[in-house]
Amino acid sequence: MSERDGTRPTITPNDFDIFRPLNWCPGCGNYQMLSAMKAALADLGLAQHEFAIVFGIGQHGNGADFIKVQAFHALHGRALPTATGLALVNPDLRIIVQSGDGDGYGLGMGHFVHSVRRNIDIAYIGHNNQIYGLTTGQASPTSNQGMKTPSTPSGVLEEPVNPLGVALAEGATFVARAFAGDVGHMTWLFKEAISHRGFALVDVFQPCVTFNKINTFKWYRERVYKLEEADYEPDDRTRAFELAESIVHIHNEDPPEASRIPTGIFYRQEGVPTYQDGVPQLADGPLWKRAREPRDVTGVLRAFA
Amino acid sequence: MATTAPPYGREVRIKVAGPAGAGIKASGETLARSFAKAGLNVFDLTEYPSLIKGGHNVYVLRVSADPITSHVDPVDVLVALDQLTVELNASELVDGGALVYDPDDVTLDTLDARLRERICPVPVRLTQIVKDAGGKPIMRNVAALGAVIGHLDFPLRFLSESLHTQFARKAPEIAEQNVAVAAAGHDAAREAGCAFPGRVEPLPDAPEKLLVDGNESVGLGALAAGIGFYAAYPMTPASPLLHFMARYGADAGVVVKHTEDEIAAMNMVVGAAFGGGRTMCASAGGGFALMVEAFGLAGVSESAVVVGVFSRTAPGTGLPTWTEQADLRYVMHAAPGEFPRVILSPGDMTDCFELAWKAFNLADRLQTPVVLLSEQYLQESHASVEPFDVAAVTIDRGKLIPEGDVSRHDGALGCEGRYLRYKLTEDGVSWRALPGVRGASQVVNSYEHDEYGHAEEGAQMRALQEEKRMKKLDLARTLVPPPAYFGPEEADVSVVLFGATKLPVLEARDWLEASGVAVNVMQVVTLWPFPTDEVRAFLGAARRSLVVEGNYSGQLEGLIRQHALLEVDEHLRRYDGRPFSPEQVFGKVLAMVGRGPEEAAAPAPEERTAVQVGEPSGKGADR
């Protein structure tokens, strides 16, 4: 099958394989996230040239080398503006951003808030392991209060950032949480996020097996539950906000029965105009097409005569 | 024997001053446009504090029938919109100069008697005129402009046209009301009986001119170059370029984004370059500080971006609305590590247009950031200029594969047939396939990387990629605009400068020539890569050499020493937030040739008297 005879070629997860050694720690949640991403892209039938992924800096960002796509490995905390620039010059591309908790919710928090509120059509995948992995285990913005790390030996004083709550407060139209230990559920959430028109957040609890000895796969497995199995409809923003709030005050030592962690789609609203929808200049396709010959500025010059 | 005072041409110097928020800049531009419409040459300078209301705003306009390039110091007509102006500026008037003021709220009694004797008061009841016309208080300025025109015996119809242009977007009655107020001011000034020693007349068969500032000129150049994306955060003096893009660019198909900060602006521009748009951001030095991280990203990722750095007085927040040329070394070295960059430095409006469009071609050809380093003085001053040469604009996107299948481009592939974004090449430039091109899997990377773009820490590849990038500087040397030269080959004094210092220096050069001193000037248009050979040749032939630059430490002079291994004889530096005045340069050069700086610095009053502007004519002023 080929595009020439009108049918789309079948895309398989293997199409995104790259023959390079993957050097995440054995057991890292990033492996499951990578598998889920490849499966989601294949299920959606997205060929390499139809999308681009922008990565931030951190262990997640090294994934830029582990998937055969068109990618931009951006700066720490700056994946979103980089992706936004790309999205604003090429409306034909599907844009995915991968970012970590230190990356996206720390250094990049300002960009996160502004990207949400502008409803830029980007799928944002947050690798949230509540610790800095690449820089050897310091507290991250999502670390639980009281957590002791090399940079916070007496325990974290601040409340953790609540990415879902922030996104909801800024009017996000797709807000979800995944657990890296459930690849099938995560794959489905990735597909829903990539297919969603507008800013779509999937915050993924992805345990750091090396530096976060508390929020482990086991810790999460004992706590996570799926909203889809809990008679929850993701159409009420206030309810979604309450749900997002529910885990902020979980302490690491809280017993599993007292600290249930919802996963799945918290909130979804379709049909909201995206930022790109409001930019009429994008109607004619990618902007490189307009830089093939000089633009005639004689009309504008007249305004200064 | 030639005088040691500047031989001013046929010109009038008008200064309008008053509190911020009084619309002084806008009305000044209206006045400038009136004279430009009549074919006269104008140059304006706005001095204003970083305030919305209050403070002391000054607008200076120079009008001449002869070619002029900058502002000058003397004032022929001063419009005092408040008492403070009288105290601060009245002494700048030439003998016989007119002081336009509203006798209902401004008094000249505070002036020194000798000063009062040598100037000519033009009382015009500005507020009353506006009241009589049923206008708003802000229209006092327009009454004052009418008074200036009346005093100069200049036809009111050009001001009327200019007002219609200014209020074109508003209800027609508003323009009419303003014209009526201007006419009343015009009549009142004539009744005051203080005659200008000459006349200001429209030039016959006035050639078409543009009245533009540096921001507009850069914007027009970027538009012509096919810019697709402009991102910025407002900061003086670059904000007007954001406004220009939002108004004219968006209509022309440019995506314009006012971002949450400069960090986002620069990162967006880099992402947009990845997508293949011609992209630009601009800010002052302070905003560029926030952009520096992503400026380095553009360097390592080999992104084709244009960055405007429009200097103001720094460090820190500095003097937000004043000028300086102290960001040269900063822009040259900004970002960690080393990577090739091009720094272009416009010296006037025409340079702004040409270097702007050329910057986009250079960025695409070299796949590296190109900086347009300008300054507040140029970005916010208006001049009447020959219409820009839009026919000369060309588009060169370099090694770009915008669409199709990458496998058709042998030069972009490695021996195993895979696309190599960072392929090692002779000239350091690799083929750039945009996302969306089939088969072009790639990582555009902020990390050091191999030829595919994958992160790579091996010593050999690191060295090869660094060498590949730095090779672009050799290519750049063959592509960048050369220095510009003014004046005769043989000169008494040879001046080297960059940026808008060109404007007052060229003005002074003309005066010096008229005074019998030959001066030639080398404007370093491309600051980086530094034109070592050209500087060496120019200074090697110099009898006496002078570097004029607007910073404390002599950044350009240091580059000359470092690269050309030459010492210049003298330097003139300024770092008080003000642009050089031509008088200052004139005095300095005279002193260098032993003609005495004292008289030159303070020209005799009688020699500063205004003279006739325009063609001599016996006709009365027409209304």
mmCIF file of C-alpha atoms in Angstrom, chain B residues 75-380:
data_model
loop_
_atom_site.group_PDB
_atom_site.id
_atom_site.type_symbol
_atom_site.label_atom_id
_atom_site.label_comp_id
_atom_site.label_asym_id
_atom_site.label_seq_id
_atom_site.Cartn_x
_atom_site.Cartn_y
_atom_site.Cartn_z
ATOM 1 C CA VAL B 75 17.150 76.293 18.230
ATOM 2 C CA ASP B 76 15.386 78.860 16.035
ATOM 3 C CA VAL B 77 11.866 78.326 17.298
ATOM 4 C CA LEU B 78 11.064 77.045 20.760
ATOM 5 C CA VAL B 79 7.538 76.011 21.644
ATOM 6 C CA ALA B 80 7.155 76.053 25.432
ATOM 7 C CA LEU B 81 4.100 74.074 26.441
ATOM 8 C CA ASP B 82 4.889 74.673 30.107
ATOM 9 C CA GLN B 83 6.876 76.973 32.381
ATOM 10 C CA LEU B 84 9.614 74.383 32.893
ATOM 11 C CA THR B 85 10.483 74.559 29.200
ATOM 12 C CA VAL B 86 11.071 78.277 29.472
ATOM 13 C CA GLU B 87 13.457 77.756 32.373
ATOM 14 C CA LEU B 88 15.288 74.819 30.804
ATOM 15 C CA ASN B 89 15.389 75.574 27.090
ATOM 16 C CA ALA B 90 14.965 79.294 26.362
ATOM 17 C CA SER B 91 18.703 79.905 26.553
ATOM 18 C CA GLU B 92 19.246 77.539 23.625
ATOM 19 C CA LEU B 93 17.513 79.938 21.242
ATOM 20 C CA VAL B 94 19.644 81.696 18.665
ATOM 21 C CA ASP B 95 19.611 85.478 18.590
ATOM 22 C CA GLY B 96 16.271 86.574 17.241
ATOM 23 C CA GLY B 97 14.858 83.088 17.800
ATOM 24 C CA ALA B 98 11.162 82.813 18.507
ATOM 25 C CA LEU B 99 9.674 81.599 21.770
ATOM 26 C CA VAL B 100 6.100 80.415 21.268
ATOM 27 C CA TYR B 101 4.188 80.272 24.555
ATOM 28 C CA ASP B 102 0.753 80.653 26.017
ATOM 29 C CA PRO B 103 0.718 83.932 28.011
ATOM 30 C CA ASP B 104 -2.221 82.584 30.067
ATOM 31 C CA ASP B 105 -0.101 79.957 31.794
ATOM 32 C CA VAL B 106 3.532 80.655 30.955
ATOM 33 C CA THR B 107 5.485 83.778 31.898
ATOM 34 C CA LEU B 108 8.737 85.062 30.466
ATOM 35 C CA ASP B 109 9.289 87.280 33.529
ATOM 36 C CA THR B 110 11.582 84.683 35.056
ATOM 37 C CA LEU B 111 14.043 85.004 32.191
ATOM 38 C CA ASP B 112 17.269 86.856 32.496
ATOM 39 C CA ALA B 113 16.871 90.329 30.985
ATOM 40 C CA ARG B 114 19.730 89.855 28.510
ATOM 41 C CA LEU B 115 18.192 86.618 27.309
ATOM 42 C CA ARG B 116 14.780 88.233 26.973
ATOM 43 C CA GLU B 117 16.317 90.950 24.825
ATOM 44 C CA ARG B 118 17.915 88.639 22.320
ATOM 45 C CA ILE B 119 14.852 86.428 21.685
ATOM 46 C CA CYS B 120 11.511 87.217 20.120
ATOM 47 C CA PRO B 121 8.421 86.272 22.156
ATOM 48 C CA VAL B 122 5.445 84.879 20.257
ATOM 49 C CA PRO B 123 2.542 84.832 22.697
ATOM 50 C CA VAL B 124 -0.278 82.619 21.437
ATOM 51 C CA ARG B 125 -3.261 81.873 23.668
ATOM 52 C CA LEU B 126 -3.158 78.159 22.952
ATOM 53 C CA THR B 127 -5.713 77.069 25.542
ATOM 54 C CA GLN B 128 -8.114 79.840 24.587
ATOM 55 C CA ILE B 129 -7.840 78.931 20.898
ATOM 56 C CA VAL B 130 -8.748 75.335 21.677
ATOM 57 C CA LYS B 131 -11.631 76.466 23.896
ATOM 58 C CA ASP B 132 -12.969 78.756 21.179
ATOM 59 C CA ALA B 133 -12.889 75.867 18.718
ATOM 60 C CA GLY B 134 -14.649 73.565 21.180
ATOM 61 C CA GLY B 135 -11.687 71.183 21.150
ATOM 62 C CA LYS B 136 -10.019 69.030 23.765
ATOM 63 C CA PRO B 137 -7.079 70.326 25.882
ATOM 64 C CA ILE B 138 -4.649 67.959 24.088
ATOM 65 C CA MET B 139 -5.180 70.075 20.951
ATOM 66 C CA ARG B 140 -3.029 72.874 22.427
ATOM 67 C CA ASN B 141 -0.159 71.232 20.594
ATOM 68 C CA VAL B 142 -1.890 71.613 17.291
ATOM 69 C CA ALA B 143 -2.475 75.296 17.958
ATOM 70 C CA ALA B 144 1.245 75.518 18.729
ATOM 71 C CA LEU B 145 2.155 73.760 15.485
ATOM 72 C CA GLY B 146 -0.037 76.240 13.632
ATOM 73 C CA ALA B 147 1.855 79.023 15.402
ATOM 74 C CA VAL B 148 5.204 77.598 14.304
ATOM 75 C CA ILE B 149 4.018 77.393 10.717
ATOM 76 C CA GLY B 150 2.646 80.934 10.905
ATOM 77 C CA HIS B 151 5.861 82.294 12.358
ATOM 78 C CA LEU B 152 7.835 80.656 9.556
ATOM 79 C CA ASP B 153 5.435 81.980 6.929
ATOM 80 C CA PHE B 154 5.006 78.419 5.673
ATOM 81 C CA PRO B 155 1.825 77.467 3.791
ATOM 82 C CA LEU B 156 -0.727 76.050 6.184
ATOM 83 C CA ARG B 157 -2.007 73.531 3.671
ATOM 84 C CA PHE B 158 0.859 71.091 4.301
ATOM 85 C CA LEU B 159 0.066 71.022 8.008
ATOM 86 C CA SER B 160 -3.563 70.576 7.112
ATOM 87 C CA GLU B 161 -2.693 67.577 4.904
ATOM 88 C CA SER B 162 -0.525 66.150 7.605
ATOM 89 C CA LEU B 163 -3.312 66.477 10.180
ATOM 90 C CA HIS B 164 -5.670 64.706 7.811
ATOM 91 C CA THR B 165 -3.108 61.878 7.553
ATOM 92 C CA GLN B 166 -2.731 61.741 11.338
ATOM 93 C CA PHE B 167 -6.474 61.529 11.946
ATOM 94 C CA ALA B 168 -7.316 59.444 8.881
ATOM 95 C CA ARG B 169 -8.671 56.642 11.045
ATOM 96 C CA LYS B 170 -10.959 58.938 13.041
ATOM 97 C CA ALA B 171 -14.154 60.795 12.196
ATOM 98 C CA PRO B 172 -13.555 63.520 9.550
ATOM 99 C CA GLU B 173 -14.761 66.267 11.927
ATOM 100 C CA ILE B 174 -11.772 65.547 14.171
ATOM 101 C CA ALA B 175 -9.273 66.366 11.455
ATOM 102 C CA GLU B 176 -11.295 69.458 10.517
ATOM 103 C CA GLN B 177 -11.395 70.659 14.112
ATOM 104 C CA ASN B 178 -7.625 70.222 14.374
ATOM 105 C CA VAL B 179 -7.095 72.135 11.145
ATOM 106 C CA ALA B 180 -9.238 74.980 12.486
ATOM 107 C CA VAL B 181 -7.184 75.101 15.688
ATOM 108 C CA ALA B 182 -3.950 75.065 13.668
ATOM 109 C CA ALA B 183 -5.243 77.925 11.523
ATOM 110 C CA ALA B 184 -6.078 79.989 14.596
ATOM 111 C CA GLY B 185 -2.573 79.352 15.979
ATOM 112 C CA HIS B 186 -1.108 80.295 12.613
ATOM 113 C CA ASP B 187 -2.950 83.639 12.551
ATOM 114 C CA ALA B 188 -2.113 84.416 16.166
ATOM 115 C CA ALA B 189 1.598 83.887 15.566
ATOM 116 C CA ARG B 190 1.536 86.186 12.556
ATOM 117 C CA GLU B 191 -0.223 88.840 14.599
ATOM 118 C CA ALA B 192 2.539 88.588 17.200
ATOM 119 C CA GLY B 193 4.708 90.304 14.614
ATOM 120 C CA CYS B 194 7.875 88.390 15.274
ATOM 121 C CA ALA B 195 9.221 87.737 11.823
ATOM 122 C CA PHE B 196 11.480 84.811 11.041
ATOM 123 C CA PRO B 197 14.622 86.197 9.379
ATOM 124 C CA GLY B 198 13.888 84.165 6.269
ATOM 125 C CA ARG B 199 11.087 82.101 4.869
ATOM 126 C CA VAL B 200 10.369 78.408 4.768
ATOM 127 C CA GLU B 201 9.027 77.505 1.403
ATOM 128 C CA PRO B 202 7.994 74.278 -0.224
ATOM 129 C CA LEU B 203 10.517 73.005 -2.739
ATOM 130 C CA PRO B 204 9.257 73.150 -6.296
ATOM 131 C CA ASP B 205 8.715 69.710 -7.867
ATOM 132 C CA ALA B 206 9.325 68.099 -4.502
ATOM 133 C CA PRO B 207 10.670 64.601 -4.972
ATOM 134 C CA GLU B 208 8.746 61.902 -3.139
ATOM 135 C CA LYS B 209 10.241 61.130 0.241
ATOM 136 C CA LEU B 210 9.514 58.705 3.031
ATOM 137 C CA LEU B 211 9.291 59.950 6.593
ATOM 138 C CA VAL B 212 10.440 56.966 8.635
ATOM 139 C CA ASP B 213 12.215 56.099 11.845
ATOM 140 C CA GLY B 214 14.632 53.217 12.300
ATOM 141 C CA ASN B 215 11.994 50.856 13.633
ATOM 142 C CA GLU B 216 9.769 51.405 10.618
ATOM 143 C CA SER B 217 12.722 51.029 8.284
ATOM 144 C CA VAL B 218 13.751 47.712 9.860
ATOM 145 C CA GLY B 219 10.128 46.580 9.740
ATOM 146 C CA LEU B 220 9.824 47.438 6.061
ATOM 147 C CA GLY B 221 13.040 45.551 5.273
ATOM 148 C CA ALA B 222 11.857 42.489 7.190
ATOM 149 C CA LEU B 223 8.497 42.597 5.441
ATOM 150 C CA ALA B 224 10.136 42.814 2.045
ATOM 151 C CA ALA B 225 12.320 39.832 2.969
ATOM 152 C CA GLY B 226 9.222 37.705 3.429
ATOM 153 C CA ILE B 227 9.300 37.496 7.215
ATOM 154 C CA GLY B 228 6.728 34.961 8.418
ATOM 155 C CA PHE B 229 6.975 35.188 12.187
ATOM 156 C CA TYR B 230 7.821 38.013 14.548
ATOM 157 C CA ALA B 231 7.837 37.530 18.314
ATOM 158 C CA ALA B 232 8.669 40.126 20.947
ATOM 159 C CA TYR B 233 8.037 41.453 24.414
ATOM 160 C CA PRO B 234 7.644 45.236 24.588
ATOM 161 C CA MET B 235 10.746 47.166 25.546
ATOM 162 C CA THR B 236 11.935 50.633 24.585
ATOM 163 C CA PRO B 237 13.185 51.317 21.935
ATOM 164 C CA ALA B 238 12.080 48.129 20.139
ATOM 165 C CA SER B 239 8.366 48.268 21.025
ATOM 166 C CA PRO B 240 7.460 50.356 17.963
ATOM 167 C CA LEU B 241 8.747 47.523 15.761
ATOM 168 C CA LEU B 242 6.301 45.168 17.485
ATOM 169 C CA HIS B 243 3.556 47.700 16.809
ATOM 170 C CA PHE B 244 4.671 48.055 13.196
ATOM 171 C CA MET B 245 4.587 44.294 12.722
ATOM 172 C CA ALA B 246 1.215 43.977 14.414
ATOM 173 C CA ARG B 247 -0.233 46.680 12.185
ATOM 174 C CA TYR B 248 1.431 46.211 8.802
ATOM 175 C CA GLY B 249 2.991 42.761 9.118
ATOM 176 C CA ALA B 250 -0.144 40.966 10.196
ATOM 177 C CA ASP B 251 -2.004 42.433 7.210
ATOM 178 C CA ALA B 252 0.767 41.080 4.983
ATOM 179 C CA GLY B 253 0.565 37.544 6.389
ATOM 180 C CA VAL B 254 3.120 37.695 9.196
ATOM 181 C CA VAL B 255 2.284 35.843 12.410
ATOM 182 C CA VAL B 256 3.052 38.340 15.166
ATOM 183 C CA LYS B 257 3.266 37.208 18.772
ATOM 184 C CA HIS B 258 3.545 39.385 21.824
ATOM 185 C CA THR B 259 4.949 36.726 24.132
ATOM 186 C CA GLU B 260 4.955 36.342 27.912
ATOM 187 C CA ASP B 261 8.622 37.362 28.045
ATOM 188 C CA GLU B 262 11.724 37.688 25.904
ATOM 189 C CA ILE B 263 12.708 34.123 26.759
ATOM 190 C CA ALA B 264 9.587 32.842 25.055
ATOM 191 C CA ALA B 265 10.062 35.231 22.141
ATOM 192 C CA MET B 266 13.540 33.972 21.295
ATOM 193 C CA ASN B 267 12.673 30.293 21.817
ATOM 194 C CA MET B 268 9.582 30.701 19.649
ATOM 195 C CA VAL B 269 11.670 32.301 16.962
ATOM 196 C CA VAL B 270 14.059 29.352 17.039
ATOM 197 C CA GLY B 271 11.148 26.898 16.856
ATOM 198 C CA ALA B 272 9.643 28.896 14.032
ATOM 199 C CA ALA B 273 12.948 28.779 12.163
ATOM 200 C CA PHE B 274 12.893 24.977 12.548
ATOM 201 C CA GLY B 275 9.512 25.111 10.839
ATOM 202 C CA GLY B 276 11.020 27.104 7.979
ATOM 203 C CA GLY B 277 9.489 30.526 8.530
ATOM 204 C CA ARG B 278 11.683 33.579 8.175
ATOM 205 C CA THR B 279 11.719 34.664 11.782
ATOM 206 C CA MET B 280 12.787 37.624 13.838
ATOM 207 C CA CYS B 281 12.606 38.975 17.352
ATOM 208 C CA ALA B 282 13.900 42.250 18.719
ATOM 209 C CA SER B 283 14.429 43.963 22.016
ATOM 210 C CA ALA B 284 16.741 46.326 23.826
ATOM 211 C CA GLY B 285 19.918 45.032 25.440
ATOM 212 C CA GLY B 286 18.001 44.278 28.642
ATOM 213 C CA GLY B 287 15.518 42.077 26.826
ATOM 214 C CA PHE B 288 18.307 40.478 24.860
ATOM 215 C CA ALA B 289 19.790 39.438 28.214
ATOM 216 C CA LEU B 290 16.784 37.149 28.617
ATOM 217 C CA MET B 291 17.135 35.936 25.051
ATOM 218 C CA VAL B 292 20.771 35.007 25.365
ATOM 219 C CA GLU B 293 20.100 31.422 26.443
ATOM 220 C CA ALA B 294 18.054 30.741 23.324
ATOM 221 C CA PHE B 295 20.486 32.807 21.256
ATOM 222 C CA GLY B 296 23.022 30.114 22.099
ATOM 223 C CA LEU B 297 20.419 27.502 21.218
ATOM 224 C CA ALA B 298 20.148 29.100 17.801
ATOM 225 C CA GLY B 299 23.920 28.832 17.505
ATOM 226 C CA VAL B 300 24.260 25.144 18.362
ATOM 227 C CA SER B 301 21.055 24.094 16.592
ATOM 228 C CA GLU B 302 22.153 26.113 13.531
ATOM 229 C CA SER B 303 18.896 28.000 13.349
ATOM 230 C CA ALA B 304 18.358 30.783 10.827
ATOM 231 C CA VAL B 305 17.095 33.620 12.988
ATOM 232 C CA VAL B 306 17.332 37.398 12.902
ATOM 233 C CA VAL B 307 17.633 39.195 16.238
ATOM 234 C CA GLY B 308 17.275 42.936 16.629
ATOM 235 C CA VAL B 309 19.219 44.380 19.569
ATOM 236 C CA PHE B 310 18.359 48.054 19.865
ATOM 237 C CA SER B 311 20.558 49.537 22.550
ATOM 238 C CA ARG B 312 19.593 52.019 25.172
ATOM 239 C CA THR B 313 21.589 53.269 28.105
ATOM 240 C CA ALA B 314 22.489 50.375 30.393
ATOM 241 C CA PRO B 315 23.424 48.330 32.494
ATOM 242 C CA GLY B 316 20.328 47.017 34.238
ATOM 243 C CA THR B 317 17.279 49.079 33.465
ATOM 244 C CA GLY B 318 19.649 51.979 32.832
ATOM 245 C CA LEU B 319 18.117 55.028 31.193
ATOM 246 C CA PRO B 320 15.247 53.320 29.415
ATOM 247 C CA THR B 321 14.549 56.003 26.845
ATOM 248 C CA TRP B 322 18.055 57.216 26.036
ATOM 249 C CA THR B 323 20.699 56.063 23.660
ATOM 250 C CA GLU B 324 24.064 54.275 23.886
ATOM 251 C CA GLN B 325 26.367 52.064 21.834
ATOM 252 C CA ALA B 326 27.654 49.905 24.652
ATOM 253 C CA ASP B 327 26.214 46.526 23.628
ATOM 254 C CA LEU B 328 28.741 45.674 20.912
ATOM 255 C CA ARG B 329 30.989 43.400 22.977
ATOM 256 C CA TYR B 330 27.982 41.944 24.748
ATOM 257 C CA VAL B 331 26.253 40.951 21.523
ATOM 258 C CA MET B 332 29.558 39.681 20.132
ATOM 259 C CA HIS B 333 30.110 37.333 23.054
ATOM 260 C CA ALA B 334 26.568 36.646 24.229
ATOM 261 C CA ALA B 335 25.775 33.021 25.160
ATOM 262 C CA PRO B 336 28.060 30.373 26.604
ATOM 263 C CA GLY B 337 30.693 28.909 24.340
ATOM 264 C CA GLU B 338 31.527 29.994 20.826
ATOM 265 C CA PHE B 339 29.523 29.888 17.668
ATOM 266 C CA PRO B 340 29.462 31.918 14.485
ATOM 267 C CA ARG B 341 27.213 34.910 14.329
ATOM 268 C CA VAL B 342 26.892 37.929 12.125
ATOM 269 C CA ILE B 343 26.427 41.398 13.572
ATOM 270 C CA LEU B 344 25.142 44.065 11.238
ATOM 271 C CA SER B 345 24.996 47.665 12.333
ATOM 272 C CA PRO B 346 22.766 50.120 10.462
ATOM 273 C CA GLY B 347 23.772 53.776 10.522
ATOM 274 C CA ASP B 348 20.691 55.366 9.025
ATOM 275 C CA MET B 349 17.164 54.605 7.836
ATOM 276 C CA THR B 350 18.281 53.272 4.474
ATOM 277 C CA ASP B 351 20.805 50.987 6.164
ATOM 278 C CA CYS B 352 18.011 49.759 8.432
ATOM 279 C CA PHE B 353 15.932 48.707 5.438
ATOM 280 C CA GLU B 354 18.777 47.124 3.491
ATOM 281 C CA LEU B 355 20.469 45.357 6.372
ATOM 282 C CA ALA B 356 17.124 44.029 7.605
ATOM 283 C CA TRP B 357 16.359 42.195 4.385
ATOM 284 C CA LYS B 358 19.953 41.122 3.925
ATOM 285 C CA ALA B 359 19.995 39.755 7.484
ATOM 286 C CA PHE B 360 17.354 37.189 6.534
ATOM 287 C CA ASN B 361 19.374 35.984 3.557
ATOM 288 C CA LEU B 362 22.524 35.759 5.653
ATOM 289 C CA ALA B 363 20.703 33.812 8.369
ATOM 290 C CA ASP B 364 19.418 31.340 5.787
ATOM 291 C CA ARG B 365 22.710 31.040 3.916
ATOM 292 C CA LEU B 366 24.715 30.544 7.106
ATOM 293 C CA GLN B 367 22.052 28.828 9.242
ATOM 294 C CA THR B 368 23.116 30.828 12.246
ATOM 295 C CA PRO B 369 21.809 33.872 14.101
ATOM 296 C CA VAL B 370 22.234 37.292 12.550
ATOM 297 C CA VAL B 371 22.045 40.312 14.836
ATOM 298 C CA LEU B 372 20.864 43.712 13.771
ATOM 299 C CA LEU B 373 22.588 45.947 16.323
ATOM 300 C CA SER B 374 21.040 49.384 16.393
ATOM 301 C CA GLU B 375 20.339 52.001 19.022
ATOM 302 C CA GLN B 376 17.589 54.173 20.438
ATOM 303 C CA TYR B 377 18.759 57.311 18.602
ATOM 304 C CA LEU B 378 18.285 55.656 15.210
ATOM 305 C CA GLN B 379 15.260 53.531 16.064
ATOM 306 C CA GLU B 380 13.194 56.438 17.352
#
